[in-house]
Each structure stands twice: as C-alpha cells, then as structure tokens.
XYZ file of C-alpha atoms in Angstrom:
484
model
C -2.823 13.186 -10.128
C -1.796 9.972 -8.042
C 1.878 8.446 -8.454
C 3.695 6.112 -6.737
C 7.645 5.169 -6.756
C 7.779 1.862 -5.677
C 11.141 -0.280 -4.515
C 10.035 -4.043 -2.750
C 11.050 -7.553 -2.927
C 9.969 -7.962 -6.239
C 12.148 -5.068 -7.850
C 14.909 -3.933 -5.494
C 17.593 -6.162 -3.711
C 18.090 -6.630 -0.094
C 20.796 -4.454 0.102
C 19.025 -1.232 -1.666
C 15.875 -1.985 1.132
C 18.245 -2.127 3.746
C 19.684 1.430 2.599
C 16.014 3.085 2.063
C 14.534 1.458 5.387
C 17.802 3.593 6.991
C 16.861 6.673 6.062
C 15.604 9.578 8.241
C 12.487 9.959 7.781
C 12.201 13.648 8.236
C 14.764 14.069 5.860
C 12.645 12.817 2.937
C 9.766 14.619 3.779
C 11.733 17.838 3.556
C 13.138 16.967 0.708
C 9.930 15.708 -1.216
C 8.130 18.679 0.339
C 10.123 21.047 -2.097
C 9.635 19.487 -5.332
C 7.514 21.889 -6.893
C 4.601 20.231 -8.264
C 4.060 17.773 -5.611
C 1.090 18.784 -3.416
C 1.168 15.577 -0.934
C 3.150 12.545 -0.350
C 2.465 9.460 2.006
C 5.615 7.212 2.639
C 5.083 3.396 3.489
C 8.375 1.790 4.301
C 7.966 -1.771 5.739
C 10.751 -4.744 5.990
C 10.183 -5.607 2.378
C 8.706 -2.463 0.500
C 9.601 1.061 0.264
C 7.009 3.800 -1.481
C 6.406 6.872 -2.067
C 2.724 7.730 -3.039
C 2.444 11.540 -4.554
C -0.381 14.132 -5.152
C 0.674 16.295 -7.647
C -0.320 18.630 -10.187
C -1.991 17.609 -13.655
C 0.169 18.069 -16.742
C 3.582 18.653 -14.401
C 6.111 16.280 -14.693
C 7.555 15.286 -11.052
C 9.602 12.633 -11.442
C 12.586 13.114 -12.610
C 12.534 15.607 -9.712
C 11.056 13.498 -6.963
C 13.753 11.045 -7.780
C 16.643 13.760 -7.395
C 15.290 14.473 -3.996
C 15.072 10.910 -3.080
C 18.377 10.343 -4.147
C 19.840 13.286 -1.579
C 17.941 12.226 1.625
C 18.612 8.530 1.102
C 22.150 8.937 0.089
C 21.671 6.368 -3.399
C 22.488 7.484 -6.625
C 19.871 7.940 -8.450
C 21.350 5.550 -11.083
C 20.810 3.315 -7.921
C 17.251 4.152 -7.432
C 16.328 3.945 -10.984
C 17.287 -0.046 -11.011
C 15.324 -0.750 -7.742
C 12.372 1.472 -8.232
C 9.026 0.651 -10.594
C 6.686 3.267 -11.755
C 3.213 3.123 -11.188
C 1.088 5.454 -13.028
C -2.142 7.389 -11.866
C -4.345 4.772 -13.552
C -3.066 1.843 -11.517
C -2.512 3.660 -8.563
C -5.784 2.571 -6.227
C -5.801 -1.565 -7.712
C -1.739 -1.047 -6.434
C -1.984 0.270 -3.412
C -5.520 -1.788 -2.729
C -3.723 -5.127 -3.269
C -0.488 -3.895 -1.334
C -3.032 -3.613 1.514
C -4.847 -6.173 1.590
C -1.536 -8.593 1.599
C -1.549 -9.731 -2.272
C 1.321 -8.177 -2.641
C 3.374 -8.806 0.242
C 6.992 -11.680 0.759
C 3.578 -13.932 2.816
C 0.756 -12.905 0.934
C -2.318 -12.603 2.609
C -0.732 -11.418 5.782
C -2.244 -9.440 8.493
C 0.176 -6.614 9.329
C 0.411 -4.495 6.493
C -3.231 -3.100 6.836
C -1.608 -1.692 10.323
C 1.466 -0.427 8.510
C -0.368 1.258 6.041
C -3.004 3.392 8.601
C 0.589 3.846 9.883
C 1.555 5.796 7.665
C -1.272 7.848 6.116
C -0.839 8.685 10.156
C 2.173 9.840 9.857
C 1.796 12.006 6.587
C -1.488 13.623 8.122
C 0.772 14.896 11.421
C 3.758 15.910 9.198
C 1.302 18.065 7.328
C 1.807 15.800 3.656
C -1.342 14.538 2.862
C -4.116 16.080 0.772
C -8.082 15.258 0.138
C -7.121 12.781 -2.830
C -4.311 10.987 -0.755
C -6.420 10.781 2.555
C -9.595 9.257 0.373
C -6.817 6.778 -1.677
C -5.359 5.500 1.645
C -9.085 5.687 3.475
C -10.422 3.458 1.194
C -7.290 1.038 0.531
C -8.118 0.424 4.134
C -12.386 -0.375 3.424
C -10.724 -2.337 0.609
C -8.754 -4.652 2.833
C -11.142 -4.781 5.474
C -13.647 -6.319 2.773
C -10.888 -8.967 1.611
C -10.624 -9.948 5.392
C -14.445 -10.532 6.039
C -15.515 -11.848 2.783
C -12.466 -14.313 1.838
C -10.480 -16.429 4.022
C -7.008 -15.599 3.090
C -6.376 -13.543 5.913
C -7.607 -16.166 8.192
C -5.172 -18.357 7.396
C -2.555 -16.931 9.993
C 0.080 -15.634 7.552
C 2.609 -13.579 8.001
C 6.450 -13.199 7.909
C 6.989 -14.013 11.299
C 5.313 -17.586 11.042
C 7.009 -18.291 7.603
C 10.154 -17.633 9.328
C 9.125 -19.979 12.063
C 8.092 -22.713 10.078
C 11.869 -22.134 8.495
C 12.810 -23.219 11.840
C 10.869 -26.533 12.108
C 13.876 -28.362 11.524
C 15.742 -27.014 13.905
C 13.824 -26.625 16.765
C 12.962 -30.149 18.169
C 10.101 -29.112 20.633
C 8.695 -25.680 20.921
C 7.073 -26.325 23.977
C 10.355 -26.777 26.326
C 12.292 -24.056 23.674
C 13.882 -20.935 25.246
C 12.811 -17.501 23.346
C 14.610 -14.513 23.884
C 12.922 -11.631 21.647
C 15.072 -8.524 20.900
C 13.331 -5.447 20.341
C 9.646 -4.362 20.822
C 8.878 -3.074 17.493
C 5.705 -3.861 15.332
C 6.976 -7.439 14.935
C 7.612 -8.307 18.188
C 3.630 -8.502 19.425
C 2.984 -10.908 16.509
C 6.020 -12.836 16.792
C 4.983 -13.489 20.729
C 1.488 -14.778 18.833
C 2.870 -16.984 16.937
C 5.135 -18.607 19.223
C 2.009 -19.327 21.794
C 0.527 -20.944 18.842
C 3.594 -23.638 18.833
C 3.352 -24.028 22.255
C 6.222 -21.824 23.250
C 5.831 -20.687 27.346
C 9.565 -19.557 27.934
C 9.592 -16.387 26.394
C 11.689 -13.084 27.278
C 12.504 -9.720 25.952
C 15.263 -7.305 25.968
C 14.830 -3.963 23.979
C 18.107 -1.606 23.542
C 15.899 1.961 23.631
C 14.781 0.276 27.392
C 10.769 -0.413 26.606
C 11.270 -4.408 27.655
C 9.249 -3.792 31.487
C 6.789 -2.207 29.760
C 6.196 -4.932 26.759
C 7.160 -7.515 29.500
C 4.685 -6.663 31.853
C 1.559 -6.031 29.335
C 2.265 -9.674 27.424
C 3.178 -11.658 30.878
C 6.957 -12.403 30.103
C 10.098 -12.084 31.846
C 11.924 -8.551 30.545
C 16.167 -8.563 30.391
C 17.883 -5.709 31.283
C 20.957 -4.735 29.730
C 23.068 -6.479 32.460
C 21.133 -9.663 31.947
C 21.201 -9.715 28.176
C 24.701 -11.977 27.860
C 23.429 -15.016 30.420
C 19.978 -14.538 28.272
C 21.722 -15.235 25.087
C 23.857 -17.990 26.255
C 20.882 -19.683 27.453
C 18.721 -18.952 24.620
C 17.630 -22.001 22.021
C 16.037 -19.426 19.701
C 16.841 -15.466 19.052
C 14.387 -13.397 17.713
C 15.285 -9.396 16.466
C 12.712 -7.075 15.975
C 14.035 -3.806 16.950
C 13.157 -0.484 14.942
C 16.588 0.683 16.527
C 17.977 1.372 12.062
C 21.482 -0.276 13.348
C 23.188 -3.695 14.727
C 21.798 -4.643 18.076
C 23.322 -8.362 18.028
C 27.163 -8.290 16.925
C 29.592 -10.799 16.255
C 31.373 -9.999 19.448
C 28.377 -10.262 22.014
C 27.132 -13.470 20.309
C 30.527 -14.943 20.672
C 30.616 -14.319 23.781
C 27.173 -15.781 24.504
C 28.373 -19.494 22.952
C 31.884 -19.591 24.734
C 29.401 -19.514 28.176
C 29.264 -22.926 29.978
C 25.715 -24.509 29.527
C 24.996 -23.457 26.663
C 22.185 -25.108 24.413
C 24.561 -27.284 20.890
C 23.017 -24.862 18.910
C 20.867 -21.829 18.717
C 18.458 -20.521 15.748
C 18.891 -16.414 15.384
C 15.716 -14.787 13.347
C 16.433 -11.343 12.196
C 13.175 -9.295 11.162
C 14.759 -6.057 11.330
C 14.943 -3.613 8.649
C 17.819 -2.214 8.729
C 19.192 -5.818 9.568
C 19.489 -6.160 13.589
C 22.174 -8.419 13.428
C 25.333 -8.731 12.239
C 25.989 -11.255 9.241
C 29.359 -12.637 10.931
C 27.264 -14.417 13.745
C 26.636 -16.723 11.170
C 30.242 -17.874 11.054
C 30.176 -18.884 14.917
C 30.344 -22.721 15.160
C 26.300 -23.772 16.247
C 24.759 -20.427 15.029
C 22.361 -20.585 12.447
C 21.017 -17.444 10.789
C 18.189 -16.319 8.831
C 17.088 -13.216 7.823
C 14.921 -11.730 5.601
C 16.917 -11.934 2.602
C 16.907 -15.746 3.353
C 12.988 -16.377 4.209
C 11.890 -14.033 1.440
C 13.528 -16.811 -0.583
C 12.090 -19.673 0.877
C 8.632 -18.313 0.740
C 6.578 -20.520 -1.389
C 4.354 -20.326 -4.016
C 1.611 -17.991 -4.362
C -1.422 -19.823 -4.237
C -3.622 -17.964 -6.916
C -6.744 -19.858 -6.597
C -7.070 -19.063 -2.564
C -6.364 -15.303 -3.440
C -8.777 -15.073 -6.262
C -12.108 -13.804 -5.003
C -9.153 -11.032 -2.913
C -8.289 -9.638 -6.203
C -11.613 -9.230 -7.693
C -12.489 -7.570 -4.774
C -9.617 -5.053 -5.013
C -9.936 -4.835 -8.744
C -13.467 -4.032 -7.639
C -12.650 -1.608 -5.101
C -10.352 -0.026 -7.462
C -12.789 0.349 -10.262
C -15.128 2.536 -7.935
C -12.460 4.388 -6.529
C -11.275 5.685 -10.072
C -15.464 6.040 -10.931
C -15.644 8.458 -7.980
C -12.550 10.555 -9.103
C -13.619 9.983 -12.435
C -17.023 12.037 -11.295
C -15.515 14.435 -9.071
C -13.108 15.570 -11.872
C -15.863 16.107 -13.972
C -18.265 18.081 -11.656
C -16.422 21.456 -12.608
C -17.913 20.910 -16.004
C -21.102 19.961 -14.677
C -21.101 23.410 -12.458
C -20.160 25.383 -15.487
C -23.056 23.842 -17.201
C -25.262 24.355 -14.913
C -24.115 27.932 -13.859
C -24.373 28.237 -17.915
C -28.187 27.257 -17.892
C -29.151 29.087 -14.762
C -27.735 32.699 -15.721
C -30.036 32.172 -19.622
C -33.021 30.987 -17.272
C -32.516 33.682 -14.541
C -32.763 36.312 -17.244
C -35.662 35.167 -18.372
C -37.186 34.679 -14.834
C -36.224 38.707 -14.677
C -38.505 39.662 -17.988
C -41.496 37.147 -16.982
C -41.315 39.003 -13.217
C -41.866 42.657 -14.920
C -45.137 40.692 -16.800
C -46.473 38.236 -13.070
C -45.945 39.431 -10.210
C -47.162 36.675 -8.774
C -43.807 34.827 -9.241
C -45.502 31.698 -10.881
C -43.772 32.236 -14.519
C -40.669 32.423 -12.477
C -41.370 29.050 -10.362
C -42.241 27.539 -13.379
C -39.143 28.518 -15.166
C -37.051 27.312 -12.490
C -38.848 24.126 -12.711
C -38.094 23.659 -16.268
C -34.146 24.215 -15.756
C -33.969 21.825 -13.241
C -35.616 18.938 -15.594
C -33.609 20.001 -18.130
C -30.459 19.900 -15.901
C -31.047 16.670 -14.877
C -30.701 14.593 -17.550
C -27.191 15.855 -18.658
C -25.883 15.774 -15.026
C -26.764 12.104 -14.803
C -25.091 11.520 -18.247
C -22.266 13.313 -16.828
C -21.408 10.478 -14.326
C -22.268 7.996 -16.354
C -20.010 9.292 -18.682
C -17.154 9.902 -16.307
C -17.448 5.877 -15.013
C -16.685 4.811 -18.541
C -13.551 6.529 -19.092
C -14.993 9.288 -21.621
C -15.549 12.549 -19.802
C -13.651 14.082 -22.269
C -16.110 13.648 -24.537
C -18.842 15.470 -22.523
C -16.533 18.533 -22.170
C -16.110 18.489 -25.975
C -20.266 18.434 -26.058
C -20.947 21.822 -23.598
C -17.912 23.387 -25.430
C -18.998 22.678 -28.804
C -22.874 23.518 -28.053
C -22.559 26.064 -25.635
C -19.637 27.379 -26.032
C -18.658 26.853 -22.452
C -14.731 26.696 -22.525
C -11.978 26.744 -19.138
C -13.215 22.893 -17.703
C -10.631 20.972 -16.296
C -9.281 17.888 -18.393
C -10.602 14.534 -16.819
C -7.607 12.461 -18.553
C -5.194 11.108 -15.372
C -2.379 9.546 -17.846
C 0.918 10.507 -16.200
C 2.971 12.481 -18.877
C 5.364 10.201 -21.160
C 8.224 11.053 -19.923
C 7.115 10.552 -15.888
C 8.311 7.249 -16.776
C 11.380 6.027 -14.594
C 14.519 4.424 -15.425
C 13.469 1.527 -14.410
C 10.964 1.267 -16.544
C 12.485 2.349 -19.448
C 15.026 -0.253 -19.262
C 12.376 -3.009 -18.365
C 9.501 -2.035 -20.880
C 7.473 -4.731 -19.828
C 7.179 -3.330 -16.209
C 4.866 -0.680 -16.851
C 3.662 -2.127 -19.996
C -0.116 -2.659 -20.011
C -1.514 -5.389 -22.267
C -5.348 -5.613 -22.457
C -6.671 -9.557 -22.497
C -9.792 -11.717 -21.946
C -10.520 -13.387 -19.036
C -11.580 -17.178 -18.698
C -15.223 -17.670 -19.214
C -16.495 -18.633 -15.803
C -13.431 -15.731 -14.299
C -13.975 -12.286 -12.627
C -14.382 -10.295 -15.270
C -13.068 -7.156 -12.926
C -9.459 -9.202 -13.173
C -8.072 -9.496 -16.893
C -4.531 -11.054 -15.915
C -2.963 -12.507 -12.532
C -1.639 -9.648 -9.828
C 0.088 -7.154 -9.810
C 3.441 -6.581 -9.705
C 3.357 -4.348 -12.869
C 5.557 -6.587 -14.607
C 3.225 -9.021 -13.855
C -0.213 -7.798 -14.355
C -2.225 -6.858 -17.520
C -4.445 -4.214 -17.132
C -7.828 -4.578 -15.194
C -11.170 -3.700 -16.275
C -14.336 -2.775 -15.072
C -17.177 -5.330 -15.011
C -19.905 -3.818 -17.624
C -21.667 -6.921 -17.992
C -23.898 -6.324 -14.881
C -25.343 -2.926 -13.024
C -26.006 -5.174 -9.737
C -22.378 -6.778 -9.382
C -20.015 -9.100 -10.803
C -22.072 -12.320 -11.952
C -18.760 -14.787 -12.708
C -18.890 -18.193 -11.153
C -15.592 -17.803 -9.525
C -15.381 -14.026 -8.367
C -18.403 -14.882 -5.539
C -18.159 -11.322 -4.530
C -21.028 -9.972 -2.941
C -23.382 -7.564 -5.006
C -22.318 -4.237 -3.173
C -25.099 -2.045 -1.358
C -27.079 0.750 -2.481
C -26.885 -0.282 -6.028
C-alpha cells in the first residue's frame, strides 16, 4: 500500500521547511526503517517540499507511527508536524506524485528541476537499501509521466523555474544585466541553472565561491572566475548581485561578513542578495544593512504569480492519465494471485482427469485435448479478471471463484488506507483529504474532474471510459497512447 506524508509551500510555513530541509538524512531513514509495517520509503526534500512516500503493509496502520519517528529525527513535535503535514492516501498517491514531477505542483509550476530532484531521490533510497518493487515502479513511471508532459505540452518549454522568478524579482533593481557583477555562492543543484539563466539576461561577469571548496572545479567546467576563501570579502564588496545556493544546511553569508563587504571603498550604492538555500544561506539581519536588499524564498514564493490553468491543462490530463494506468496495472497485479489460484484450481480438476483418460489412450491425445479445453476455458475469466481489476471491482471477482469454487485465501484488491491513517492535519482541515466526485465541462478532459491537486484543492479524478483508443475531449489533445 502507497502513502505519502507531505509538508510544501502549500501546507507548511517557511520556518517548519527550513527545520525538515535541516535534518540528517540518515537519521530519518533509521528511524523510518524501524516502524514496523513500513516495507520502503523514498524521501524527496527540495527548497519548497518535504515527503515521505511509504510501502507498507495492507490493513496496518503506519501513521501514527511514521509520524512519531519523524518527529524524533527531525526534532518537531509532532503537534508541529501534524499542522504542516497533508495526508495523501494510496488512491491518490501516483496522480500526486505524477503532478509533483512533472512541475504542476511546484512555487514555478512547470519548472524543469524537480524531474532531476525526484530521480534524485528514488537514487538515494535504492543505495540506502529503502525502496521496494512498488516504490521503484511508482517513482519509474512518475518519471515516463513527466517526460511525456515535457514532449507533448509546452509548459516546460517555457523556461520556468525558481531561479528565473527570482530574477525577474530583481528587474527593478538591476539596471543592466549585461555590465552586472554576479558572485554565486555555493555549487549546489541551483547553482548550474542559476548560471543559465543569468546568460540568458546577458550576464558575462560571473564568479563563484563555494564554502566545502568545489568553486575550481564548477569554475573551470562553466568558464568563470572561482573565489577562494581569501578572495571572498573584495568579491562581495564588488558584487552588484549575490546569489546563495549552497547545500552547506547552515549560514554561509552573515551579518558580520556582509557588513564588512559594504563599509569597503568602491563599492556598487546597492547590491541585490538572492538566497535559494534550504536551510536559508544567509542570515536575515543582512537585510538591515543600509543598500542591501534581500529576498529569499519565503519572499519569491510570495510573489509568484498566478497559476495559469489553461497552459497546464493538456499536463494534467496527461498525469491524470498516467495515473489512471498506473493504478490499472496495480489494480491487475493485485489481482493475479486470484487469477493463479483459479487457474491452479482448474488445472489440478483437469490434470486428474488427464490421469484417468491416460490409463484408457495411450496415445496422449485425450490428454492434449483436455489441456486444450482448460486453456479456452481459462481464458475468458483471466481476461475478465483485468478488465475487472481496471474498473475498480476486483473484489467482486474474488467473491465469484469463492462463491463458485470455493477457492478462499486471495489477497484483498481494496488499497483504501485504514480510517484512522488519517493525520492531524487532516482531521482538523476535513476538506484536505476530502474527495468530492464532479462533472467535468463538456468539451474538458474527462480524465480531470476538478483543477490540481493540492488535496485541498482537487476533487477526485476519474478514468476516461468513454473511449478504448484514448481520451476524445476537445481540450485534453493528448495523444491516443500505443499498443492500444
């Protein structure tokens, strides 16, 4: 059974992120890793989202205990956790995870760089020893799911990201990009894409300083000047802009150094510091220096604007989509233990049979024929098996072989998480993992019955049944998928 704990920009404030992007990572995998119940966990913590997606058991309630150990390797109450973090149940888990992916979810949505961070972190589960089959195919195919948004719409084509949101937050204070000073702080997943994005304003006089001492090496494969320690004051003092992106979890540009850098003689009127760090890389004080101005990502995150729905339309069908088939496929494989027990069922009445007709032709043709006949007759319930399992009512084939041929010790196909799996959080806030069925727009993708998710935000999503081939609405122009 698939879970995920989820705390982001839409649930949790800055200040909980900061705390949860802190934490050791090794320490919550040891500490997840003994919940008893849990079979696998992948963690994806980025600058704006931290989550927890779990394997474990059917029927066993985890929760309650996955939050308890989350609570002692983060150091948060888990009062704390409970108001940043949203439940999202096994049914919702792919379309969540599938959107998170492809950018729908994220502070710029439709950027690039969360694709990365989340092959990152299966990555990172798989060499830790945390993932299982159901994980590695969730994450696998989040991936095939993103890669699909990016070739077939154009919303990651459109160059977003957090980086150039942040710089186009700067517009008004940098007055020409192309004669600007850079000086980028840290060499950590944000500091390749930031360098991008400044050579798409124009920006030529770029260096880097990183405090674990990787600047040469960044320096010399991007074709910028690196700043050694020594050099880091005089490259402050004659910076215009300041950009942090260090992975260093503490304060790499304090009060005290930055002061130090605007009491220097020459120094530009003012300078523009962009923290992307998470932990924050700088300290809030600079801020208070006379011709400092700050932002961070509490601070773009705000000025982001507007989702535009209608660009990021035919990306949600196709996640919604993707989703649908993912949850077919487990739907199938959950159901092919009744299918073998069938099937074994059959076989053992025929192979008796096949025994007596042996005794009466030894020339094995009664037996061919008999094995002939159990295959036909096979076939038909196998293929209403899957058919079955796609529309949500494998239950009711179990019920048939039981009732018929007395064939008992299946496994349950249902995937609802257990009542009381539901977290604090959304007890308090009902509406978060409430799940209200509608109708879409005539003319809409009839894969999508309400806007994205957040949970809070999102109605539940359906599966197209109006058409074998593919969805056939005028705005979803998703192509038919192959091998149908």
């Amino acid at each position: 059974m698939l879970l995920c704990l989820s705390a982001s920009h839409r649930s949790a404030d800055f200040s909980l992120l900061e705390r949860l992007s802190a934490a050791e990572r090794d320490a919550v995998d040891r500490e997840i890793r003994g919940v008893a119940g849990v079979d696998g966990v992948v963690l994806l913590a980025t600058c704006n989202r931290y989550e927890l997606y779990i394997d474990a058991a059917e029927g066993v309630s985890v929760l309650p205990r996955v939050r308890a150990a989350m609570s002692r390797a983060l150091g948060v109450s888990e009062a704390e956790l409970s108001r940043g973090l949203v439940f999202v149940p096994a049914e919702r888990v792919p379309e969540y995870l599938f959107a998170v992916t492809s950018g729908l979810h994220s502070v710029a949505v439709g950027e690039g760089e969360i694709s990365g961070q989340v092959r990152r972190a299966l990555e990172e589960a798989r060499d830790a020893g945390l993932t299982t089959a159901s994980l590695e195919h969730l994450f696998q195919t989040a991936s095939t799911a993103s890669k699909g948004v990016k070739q077939q719409t154009d919303l990651q084509q459109e160059g977003r990201s957090l980086v150039r949101l942040a710089l186009d937050l700067a517009e008004s204070t940098v007055s020409d990009w192309s004669t600007a000073r850079v000086l980028l702080i840290g060499t950590g997943a944000y500091a390749g894409a930031t360098l991008k994005a400044l050579e798409d304003r124009g920006v030529t006089r770029v260096s880097v300083h990183s405090p674990s001492g990787r600047a040469a090496g960044f320096a010399e494969r991007h074709g910028i000047a690196a700043v050694a320690d020594r050099e880091l004051g005089e490259a402050l003092s004659s910076a215009d802009l300041v950009v942090t992106c260090s992975r260093a979890g503490r304060i790499v540009l304090d009060h005290d150094r930055m002061r130090t850098a605007r009491l220097s003689p020459g120094r530009p009127d003012a300078v523009l510091v962009i923290d992307m760090g998470m932990p924050r890389n700088v300290d809030p004080l600079v801020a208070k220096l006379d011709g400092v101005d700050l932002l961070d990502l509490e601070t773009i995150r705000l000025h982001v604007p507007l989702d535009d729905f209608g660009a990021a339309e035919e990306a949600r069908c196709i996640v919604a989509r993707a989703a649908s088939e993912f949850s077919a496929q487990q739907a199938e494989a959950e159901l092919s233990h009744a299918i073998a027990a069938l099937r074994k069922h059959i076989s053992g009445i025929a192979e008796q049979e096949i025994a007596r007709a042996e005794t009466r032709d030894p020339s094995g043709t009664a037996a061919v024929s008999l094995r002939r006949l159990t295959n036909t007759i096979l076939h038909e319930p196998s293929v209403r098996a899957k058919e079955l399992a796609r529309t949500g009512r494998g239950d009711e084939y179990i019920r048939a072989i039981e009732v018929l041929f007395g064939i008992r010790g299946t496994v349950d196909v249902g995937i609802d998480a257990p009542s009381n799996d539901v977290s604090a959080s959304a007890a308090a806030h009902d509406d978060s993992t409430a799940v209200h069925a509608s109708t879409p727009a005539e003319g809409a993708c009839p894969f999508l019955a309400a806007p994205p998710l957040p949970l809070r935000e999102q109605g539940r999503v359906r599966a197209c049944r109006a058409t074998v081939g593919g969805c056939v609405a005028d705005a979803c122009a998703v192509p038919e998928p192959s091998g149908r």
